[in-house]
Amino acid sequence: MNSTGEQAGRATSARTPSLKLGRTLIDSTALDAGVARIAAELDRDQAGRPALLVGILKGSVFFLCDLAKRLKTPVSLDFLQVSSYGSETKSSGNVRLVRDLTTDVAGKDVIIVEDIVDTGRTLSKIKEILGTRHPKSVKICALLQKQIPGNDDVPVDYLGFSIEDVFVVGYGLDHAEAYRNLPYIAVLEPDGDGSEGPA
Ligand code: IMP
Ligand code: MG
């Protein structure tokens, strides 16, 4: 799924000195197919019942928009944002709600839409918070899940791609706010200049 052409002209934008854009892991054609597959699964399960898509800012935004456009299920949208403190490429698990929903989730089928499951702590915390607000149901939809032992404690109901344990950027995923607008998912790698690589 490598597409060097897609990377041309983007690799130098807003990059840090210690990391560089590496190989393409999931190109835009594969992303489209993954999103279409998830949309079909979700439509099948909802069987016409409306759902509230809750996007986790900011990483889920590209995925959520593409998914919502593919759905036949009637959806409303809302967003929340959490912060987690840790090194730049590893989440700490100290998850704090920094922007809440504007929608009452009581009685609704809630689908949490997330970019990536790494340790699973972010989704675990969000599911716990929303679960206290009396929704009819809460499901998790993630574009990516890293293959890490133990991160499947939080069940992912809809998954785009299971990936190796590498730091990825693009299609909403960032490193220090850079690379979100890449239309594909790429691996961020040490740039080999002797400076520090990913944590
Ligand atoms: P978790 O709580 O360890 O599952 O981490 C999930 C959050 O960490 C995601 O919402 C992302 O914001 C961020 N994250 C984890 N892995 C990556 C990655 O490979 N690239 C970009 N962000 C990541
Ligand atoms: Mg992030």
PDB file of C-alpha atoms and ligand atoms in Angstrom:
ATOM      1  CA  MET A   1       0.000   0.000   0.000  1.00  0.00           C
ATOM      2  CA  ASN A   2       2.962   2.303  -0.390  1.00  0.00           C
ATOM      3  CA  SER A   3       2.360   5.364  -2.518  1.00  0.00           C
ATOM      4  CA  THR A   4       5.424   7.538  -2.622  1.00  0.00           C
ATOM      5  CA  GLY A   5       3.727   9.951  -5.009  1.00  0.00           C
ATOM      6  CA  GLU A   6       1.161  10.888  -2.373  1.00  0.00           C
ATOM      7  CA  GLN A   7       3.955  11.889  -0.032  1.00  0.00           C
ATOM      8  CA  ALA A   8       5.625  14.270  -2.456  1.00  0.00           C
ATOM      9  CA  GLY A   9       5.665  17.841  -1.251  1.00  0.00           C
ATOM     10  CA  ARG A  10       4.217  17.044   2.164  1.00  0.00           C
ATOM     11  CA  ALA A  11       7.108  15.516   4.040  1.00  0.00           C
ATOM     12  CA  THR A  12       8.679  18.829   4.962  1.00  0.00           C
ATOM     13  CA  SER A  13       5.535  20.530   6.319  1.00  0.00           C
ATOM     14  CA  ALA A  14       5.539  21.377  10.035  1.00  0.00           C
ATOM     15  CA  ARG A  15       7.747  18.431  10.928  1.00  0.00           C
ATOM     16  CA  THR A  16       9.803  18.101  14.051  1.00  0.00           C
ATOM     17  CA  PRO A  17      13.569  17.779  13.663  1.00  0.00           C
ATOM     18  CA  SER A  18      13.690  14.307  15.235  1.00  0.00           C
ATOM     19  CA  LEU A  19      10.946  12.513  13.317  1.00  0.00           C
ATOM     20  CA  LYS A  20      10.112  12.163   9.663  1.00  0.00           C
ATOM     21  CA  LEU A  21       7.223  10.924   7.576  1.00  0.00           C
ATOM     22  CA  GLY A  22       7.884   7.313   6.683  1.00  0.00           C
ATOM     23  CA  ARG A  23       6.153   4.639   4.652  1.00  0.00           C
ATOM     24  CA  THR A  24       2.470   4.744   3.817  1.00  0.00           C
ATOM     25  CA  LEU A  25       0.618   2.204   5.932  1.00  0.00           C
ATOM     26  CA  ILE A  26      -2.929   2.674   4.579  1.00  0.00           C
ATOM     27  CA  ASP A  27      -3.486   4.579   1.343  1.00  0.00           C
ATOM     28  CA  SER A  28      -6.579   6.616   0.538  1.00  0.00           C
ATOM     29  CA  THR A  29      -8.200   3.859  -1.544  1.00  0.00           C
ATOM     30  CA  ALA A  30      -7.896   1.388   1.325  1.00  0.00           C
ATOM     31  CA  LEU A  31      -9.200   4.012   3.782  1.00  0.00           C
ATOM     32  CA  ASP A  32     -12.275   4.575   1.598  1.00  0.00           C
ATOM     33  CA  ALA A  33     -12.944   0.850   1.474  1.00  0.00           C
ATOM     34  CA  GLY A  34     -12.559   0.513   5.244  1.00  0.00           C
ATOM     35  CA  VAL A  35     -14.929   3.391   5.920  1.00  0.00           C
ATOM     36  CA  ALA A  36     -17.491   1.962   3.483  1.00  0.00           C
ATOM     37  CA  ARG A  37     -17.309  -1.422   5.211  1.00  0.00           C
ATOM     38  CA  ILE A  38     -17.853   0.126   8.662  1.00  0.00           C
ATOM     39  CA  ALA A  39     -20.773   2.193   7.346  1.00  0.00           C
ATOM     40  CA  ALA A  40     -22.433  -0.949   5.989  1.00  0.00           C
ATOM     41  CA  GLU A  41     -21.958  -2.769   9.320  1.00  0.00           C
ATOM     42  CA  LEU A  42     -23.351   0.140  11.287  1.00  0.00           C
ATOM     43  CA  ASP A  43     -26.345   0.557   8.954  1.00  0.00           C
ATOM     44  CA  ARG A  44     -27.081  -3.154   9.253  1.00  0.00           C
ATOM     45  CA  ASP A  45     -27.003  -3.017  13.063  1.00  0.00           C
ATOM     46  CA  GLN A  46     -29.022   0.174  13.423  1.00  0.00           C
ATOM     47  CA  ALA A  47     -31.658  -1.065  10.955  1.00  0.00           C
ATOM     48  CA  GLY A  48     -32.978   2.452  10.454  1.00  0.00           C
ATOM     49  CA  ARG A  49     -32.844   3.512  14.100  1.00  0.00           C
ATOM     50  CA  PRO A  50     -31.190   6.916  14.583  1.00  0.00           C
ATOM     51  CA  ALA A  51     -27.787   7.219  16.244  1.00  0.00           C
ATOM     52  CA  LEU A  52     -25.714   9.959  17.798  1.00  0.00           C
ATOM     53  CA  LEU A  53     -22.149   9.946  16.506  1.00  0.00           C
ATOM     54  CA  VAL A  54     -19.782  11.322  19.144  1.00  0.00           C
ATOM     55  CA  GLY A  55     -16.477  12.285  17.562  1.00  0.00           C
ATOM     56  CA  ILE A  56     -13.421  12.577  19.771  1.00  0.00           C
ATOM     57  CA  LEU A  57     -11.602  15.785  18.834  1.00  0.00           C
ATOM     58  CA  LYS A  58      -9.489  16.292  16.968  1.00  0.00           C
ATOM     59  CA  GLY A  59      -8.201  13.063  15.471  1.00  0.00           C
ATOM     60  CA  SER A  60     -11.551  11.519  14.526  1.00  0.00           C
ATOM     61  CA  VAL A  61     -12.804  14.434  12.437  1.00  0.00           C
ATOM     62  CA  PHE A  62     -11.765  13.256   8.950  1.00  0.00           C
ATOM     63  CA  PHE A  63     -12.946   9.717   9.652  1.00  0.00           C
ATOM     64  CA  LEU A  64     -16.229  10.868  11.184  1.00  0.00           C
ATOM     65  CA  CYS A  65     -17.081  13.100   8.206  1.00  0.00           C
ATOM     66  CA  ASP A  66     -16.356  10.366   5.656  1.00  0.00           C
ATOM     67  CA  LEU A  67     -18.268   7.804   7.709  1.00  0.00           C
ATOM     68  CA  ALA A  68     -21.289  10.063   8.243  1.00  0.00           C
ATOM     69  CA  LYS A  69     -21.526  10.751   4.491  1.00  0.00           C
ATOM     70  CA  ARG A  70     -21.677   7.013   3.783  1.00  0.00           C
ATOM     71  CA  LEU A  71     -24.340   6.159   6.382  1.00  0.00           C
ATOM     72  CA  LYS A  72     -27.982   5.607   5.577  1.00  0.00           C
ATOM     73  CA  THR A  73     -28.718   5.583   9.322  1.00  0.00           C
ATOM     74  CA  PRO A  74     -30.169   8.947  10.434  1.00  0.00           C
ATOM     75  CA  VAL A  75     -27.424  10.503  12.542  1.00  0.00           C
ATOM     76  CA  SER A  76     -26.829  13.548  14.659  1.00  0.00           C
ATOM     77  CA  LEU A  77     -23.302  14.643  15.492  1.00  0.00           C
ATOM     78  CA  ASP A  78     -21.584  15.872  18.592  1.00  0.00           C
ATOM     79  CA  PHE A  79     -17.999  16.131  19.760  1.00  0.00           C
ATOM     80  CA  LEU A  80     -15.981  15.913  22.900  1.00  0.00           C
ATOM     81  CA  GLN A  81     -12.338  16.488  23.607  1.00  0.00           C
ATOM     82  CA  VAL A  82     -10.085  14.918  26.165  1.00  0.00           C
ATOM     83  CA  SER A  83      -6.503  15.585  27.023  1.00  0.00           C
ATOM     84  CA  SER A  84      -4.031  13.022  28.177  1.00  0.00           C
ATOM     85  CA  TYR A  85      -0.688  13.899  29.591  1.00  0.00           C
ATOM     86  CA  GLY A  86       2.348  11.950  28.550  1.00  0.00           C
ATOM     87  CA  SER A  87       5.282  12.000  26.181  1.00  0.00           C
ATOM     88  CA  GLU A  88       4.596  13.125  22.642  1.00  0.00           C
ATOM     89  CA  THR A  89       4.129   9.664  21.201  1.00  0.00           C
ATOM     90  CA  LYS A  90       2.737   7.703  24.157  1.00  0.00           C
ATOM     91  CA  SER A  91      -0.478   8.440  26.010  1.00  0.00           C
ATOM     92  CA  SER A  92      -0.248   8.469  29.800  1.00  0.00           C
ATOM     93  CA  GLY A  93      -3.678   7.214  30.714  1.00  0.00           C
ATOM     94  CA  ASN A  94      -4.427  10.368  32.736  1.00  0.00           C
ATOM     95  CA  VAL A  95      -7.454  11.261  30.674  1.00  0.00           C
ATOM     96  CA  ARG A  96      -9.334  14.509  31.390  1.00  0.00           C
ATOM     97  CA  LEU A  97     -12.501  15.813  29.716  1.00  0.00           C
ATOM     98  CA  VAL A  98     -11.660  19.275  28.361  1.00  0.00           C
ATOM     99  CA  ARG A  99     -14.686  19.850  26.082  1.00  0.00           C
ATOM    100  CA  ASP A 100     -18.058  18.243  26.754  1.00  0.00           C
ATOM    101  CA  LEU A 101     -20.990  17.370  24.504  1.00  0.00           C
ATOM    102  CA  THR A 102     -23.776  19.863  23.891  1.00  0.00           C
ATOM    103  CA  THR A 103     -26.263  17.002  23.407  1.00  0.00           C
ATOM    104  CA  ASP A 104     -28.186  15.019  26.022  1.00  0.00           C
ATOM    105  CA  VAL A 105     -27.362  11.369  25.339  1.00  0.00           C
ATOM    106  CA  ALA A 106     -30.184   9.939  27.497  1.00  0.00           C
ATOM    107  CA  GLY A 107     -32.171   7.307  25.618  1.00  0.00           C
ATOM    108  CA  LYS A 108     -29.972   7.495  22.509  1.00  0.00           C
ATOM    109  CA  ASP A 109     -27.887   4.962  20.629  1.00  0.00           C
ATOM    110  CA  VAL A 110     -24.461   6.549  21.031  1.00  0.00           C
ATOM    111  CA  ILE A 111     -21.570   5.613  18.747  1.00  0.00           C
ATOM    112  CA  ILE A 112     -18.217   6.922  19.954  1.00  0.00           C
ATOM    113  CA  VAL A 113     -16.027   7.626  16.921  1.00  0.00           C
ATOM    114  CA  GLU A 114     -12.295   7.564  17.604  1.00  0.00           C
ATOM    115  CA  ASP A 115      -9.209   7.699  15.425  1.00  0.00           C
ATOM    116  CA  ILE A 116      -7.058   5.077  17.112  1.00  0.00           C
ATOM    117  CA  VAL A 117      -7.003   2.692  20.050  1.00  0.00           C
ATOM    118  CA  ASP A 118      -3.498   2.573  21.510  1.00  0.00           C
ATOM    119  CA  THR A 119      -3.590   1.551  25.181  1.00  0.00           C
ATOM    120  CA  GLY A 120      -7.405   1.829  25.153  1.00  0.00           C
ATOM    121  CA  ARG A 121      -7.414   4.112  28.191  1.00  0.00           C
ATOM    122  CA  THR A 122      -8.970   7.082  26.379  1.00  0.00           C
ATOM    123  CA  LEU A 123     -11.935   5.085  25.127  1.00  0.00           C
ATOM    124  CA  SER A 124     -12.350   3.292  28.396  1.00  0.00           C
ATOM    125  CA  LYS A 125     -12.648   6.619  30.215  1.00  0.00           C
ATOM    126  CA  ILE A 126     -14.998   8.142  27.633  1.00  0.00           C
ATOM    127  CA  LYS A 127     -17.256   5.095  27.635  1.00  0.00           C
ATOM    128  CA  GLU A 128     -17.373   5.260  31.436  1.00  0.00           C
ATOM    129  CA  ILE A 129     -18.304   8.976  31.396  1.00  0.00           C
ATOM    130  CA  LEU A 130     -21.033   8.606  28.763  1.00  0.00           C
ATOM    131  CA  GLY A 131     -22.359   5.425  30.364  1.00  0.00           C
ATOM    132  CA  THR A 132     -23.382   7.399  33.469  1.00  0.00           C
ATOM    133  CA  ARG A 133     -25.696   9.611  31.379  1.00  0.00           C
ATOM    134  CA  HIS A 134     -28.326   6.933  30.666  1.00  0.00           C
ATOM    135  CA  PRO A 135     -27.878   6.393  26.937  1.00  0.00           C
ATOM    136  CA  LYS A 136     -29.890   3.566  25.358  1.00  0.00           C
ATOM    137  CA  SER A 137     -26.600   2.043  24.210  1.00  0.00           C
ATOM    138  CA  VAL A 138     -22.947   3.005  23.771  1.00  0.00           C
ATOM    139  CA  LYS A 139     -20.812   1.488  21.030  1.00  0.00           C
ATOM    140  CA  ILE A 140     -17.266   2.184  19.931  1.00  0.00           C
ATOM    141  CA  CYS A 141     -16.172   2.776  16.366  1.00  0.00           C
ATOM    142  CA  ALA A 142     -12.428   3.173  15.777  1.00  0.00           C
ATOM    143  CA  LEU A 143     -10.573   3.617  12.535  1.00  0.00           C
ATOM    144  CA  LEU A 144      -7.393   1.973  13.836  1.00  0.00           C
ATOM    145  CA  GLN A 145      -6.392  -0.310  16.671  1.00  0.00           C
ATOM    146  CA  LYS A 146      -2.790  -1.106  17.507  1.00  0.00           C
ATOM    147  CA  GLN A 147      -1.966  -4.741  18.109  1.00  0.00           C
ATOM    148  CA  ILE A 148      -0.942  -4.407  21.737  1.00  0.00           C
ATOM    149  CA  PRO A 149      -1.633  -7.086  24.363  1.00  0.00           C
ATOM    150  CA  GLY A 150      -4.375  -5.943  26.742  1.00  0.00           C
ATOM    151  CA  ASN A 151      -5.783  -3.042  24.728  1.00  0.00           C
ATOM    152  CA  ASP A 152      -8.826  -5.085  23.774  1.00  0.00           C
ATOM    153  CA  ASP A 153     -10.309  -4.726  27.266  1.00  0.00           C
ATOM    154  CA  VAL A 154     -12.553  -2.052  25.806  1.00  0.00           C
ATOM    155  CA  PRO A 155     -14.532  -3.794  23.070  1.00  0.00           C
ATOM    156  CA  VAL A 156     -14.373  -2.054  19.710  1.00  0.00           C
ATOM    157  CA  ASP A 157     -17.695  -2.680  17.965  1.00  0.00           C
ATOM    158  CA  TYR A 158     -16.620  -1.316  14.587  1.00  0.00           C
ATOM    159  CA  LEU A 159     -12.985  -1.361  13.511  1.00  0.00           C
ATOM    160  CA  GLY A 160     -11.380  -0.137  10.316  1.00  0.00           C
ATOM    161  CA  PHE A 161      -7.883  -1.588  10.535  1.00  0.00           C
ATOM    162  CA  SER A 162      -5.782  -3.488  13.034  1.00  0.00           C
ATOM    163  CA  ILE A 163      -2.213  -2.159  12.738  1.00  0.00           C
ATOM    164  CA  GLU A 164       1.226  -2.928  14.090  1.00  0.00           C
ATOM    165  CA  ASP A 165       2.482  -0.996  17.124  1.00  0.00           C
ATOM    166  CA  VAL A 166       3.967   2.013  15.343  1.00  0.00           C
ATOM    167  CA  PHE A 167       3.247   5.739  15.621  1.00  0.00           C
ATOM    168  CA  VAL A 168       1.074   6.809  12.712  1.00  0.00           C
ATOM    169  CA  VAL A 169      -0.092  10.143  11.338  1.00  0.00           C
ATOM    170  CA  GLY A 170      -2.508  11.408   8.702  1.00  0.00           C
ATOM    171  CA  TYR A 171      -6.265  11.292   8.011  1.00  0.00           C
ATOM    172  CA  GLY A 172      -6.828  13.196  11.258  1.00  0.00           C
ATOM    173  CA  LEU A 173      -3.998  11.719  13.321  1.00  0.00           C
ATOM    174  CA  ASP A 174      -1.293  14.136  14.348  1.00  0.00           C
ATOM    175  CA  HIS A 175       2.104  14.486  15.833  1.00  0.00           C
ATOM    176  CA  ALA A 176       2.293  17.789  17.731  1.00  0.00           C
ATOM    177  CA  GLU A 177      -0.676  18.968  15.564  1.00  0.00           C
ATOM    178  CA  ALA A 178       1.169  18.301  12.285  1.00  0.00           C
ATOM    179  CA  TYR A 179       0.228  15.891   9.470  1.00  0.00           C
ATOM    180  CA  ARG A 180      -3.520  15.713  10.217  1.00  0.00           C
ATOM    181  CA  ASN A 181      -4.456  16.656   6.647  1.00  0.00           C
ATOM    182  CA  LEU A 182      -2.556  13.887   4.894  1.00  0.00           C
ATOM    183  CA  PRO A 183      -5.186  11.930   2.925  1.00  0.00           C
ATOM    184  CA  TYR A 184      -3.589   8.617   3.950  1.00  0.00           C
ATOM    185  CA  ILE A 185      -2.019   7.009   7.049  1.00  0.00           C
ATOM    186  CA  ALA A 186       1.769   6.972   7.271  1.00  0.00           C
ATOM    187  CA  VAL A 187       4.309   5.848   9.832  1.00  0.00           C
ATOM    188  CA  LEU A 188       6.300   8.508  11.680  1.00  0.00           C
ATOM    189  CA  GLU A 189       9.904   7.402  11.989  1.00  0.00           C
ATOM    190  CA  PRO A 190      13.153   8.649  13.527  1.00  0.00           C
ATOM    191  CA  ASP A 191      14.912  10.708  10.874  1.00  0.00           C
ATOM    192  CA  GLY A 192      18.279   9.124  11.535  1.00  0.00           C
ATOM    193  CA  ASP A 193      20.111  12.396  12.179  1.00  0.00           C
ATOM    194  CA  GLY A 194      21.263  11.195  15.591  1.00  0.00           C
ATOM    195  CA  SER A 195      18.600  13.084  17.539  1.00  0.00           C
ATOM    196  CA  GLU A 196      16.048  11.386  19.739  1.00  0.00           C
ATOM    197  CA  GLY A 197      13.390   9.217  18.100  1.00  0.00           C
ATOM    198  CA  PRO A 198       9.884   8.312  19.271  1.00  0.00           C
ATOM    199  CA  ALA A 199       9.388   7.424  22.936  1.00  0.00           C
TER     200      ALA A 199
HETATM  201  P1  IMP B   1      -4.914   5.475  24.210  1.00  0.00           P
HETATM  202  O1  IMP B   1      -5.631   6.148  25.332  1.00  0.00           O
HETATM  203  O2  IMP B   1      -3.549   4.972  24.608  1.00  0.00           O
HETATM  204  O3  IMP B   1      -5.722   4.411  23.529  1.00  0.00           O
HETATM  205  O4  IMP B   1      -4.552   6.591  23.161  1.00  0.00           O
HETATM  206  C1  IMP B   1      -5.475   7.093  22.275  1.00  0.00           C
HETATM  207  C2  IMP B   1      -5.133   8.500  21.823  1.00  0.00           C
HETATM  208  O5  IMP B   1      -3.702   8.689  21.719  1.00  0.00           O
HETATM  209  C3  IMP B   1      -5.700   8.706  20.434  1.00  0.00           C
HETATM  210  O6  IMP B   1      -6.944   9.334  20.515  1.00  0.00           O
HETATM  211  C4  IMP B   1      -4.655   9.579  19.778  1.00  0.00           C
HETATM  212  O7  IMP B   1      -4.955  10.946  19.999  1.00  0.00           O
HETATM  213  C5  IMP B   1      -3.360   9.269  20.494  1.00  0.00           C
HETATM  214  N1  IMP B   1      -2.547   8.300  19.734  1.00  0.00           N
HETATM  215  C6  IMP B   1      -2.256   7.041  20.089  1.00  0.00           C
HETATM  216  N2  IMP B   1      -1.481   6.437  19.172  1.00  0.00           N
HETATM  217  C7  IMP B   1      -1.298   7.355  18.190  1.00  0.00           C
HETATM  218  C8  IMP B   1      -0.591   7.325  16.942  1.00  0.00           C
HETATM  219  O8  IMP B   1       0.031   6.321  16.520  1.00  0.00           O
HETATM  220  N3  IMP B   1      -0.625   8.477  16.215  1.00  0.00           N
HETATM  221  C9  IMP B   1      -1.285   9.596  16.610  1.00  0.00           C
HETATM  222  N4  IMP B   1      -1.975   9.658  17.771  1.00  0.00           N
HETATM  223  C10 IMP B   1      -1.970   8.543  18.551  1.00  0.00           C
HETATM  224 MG    MG B   2      -3.552  13.165  19.139  1.00  0.00          MG
END
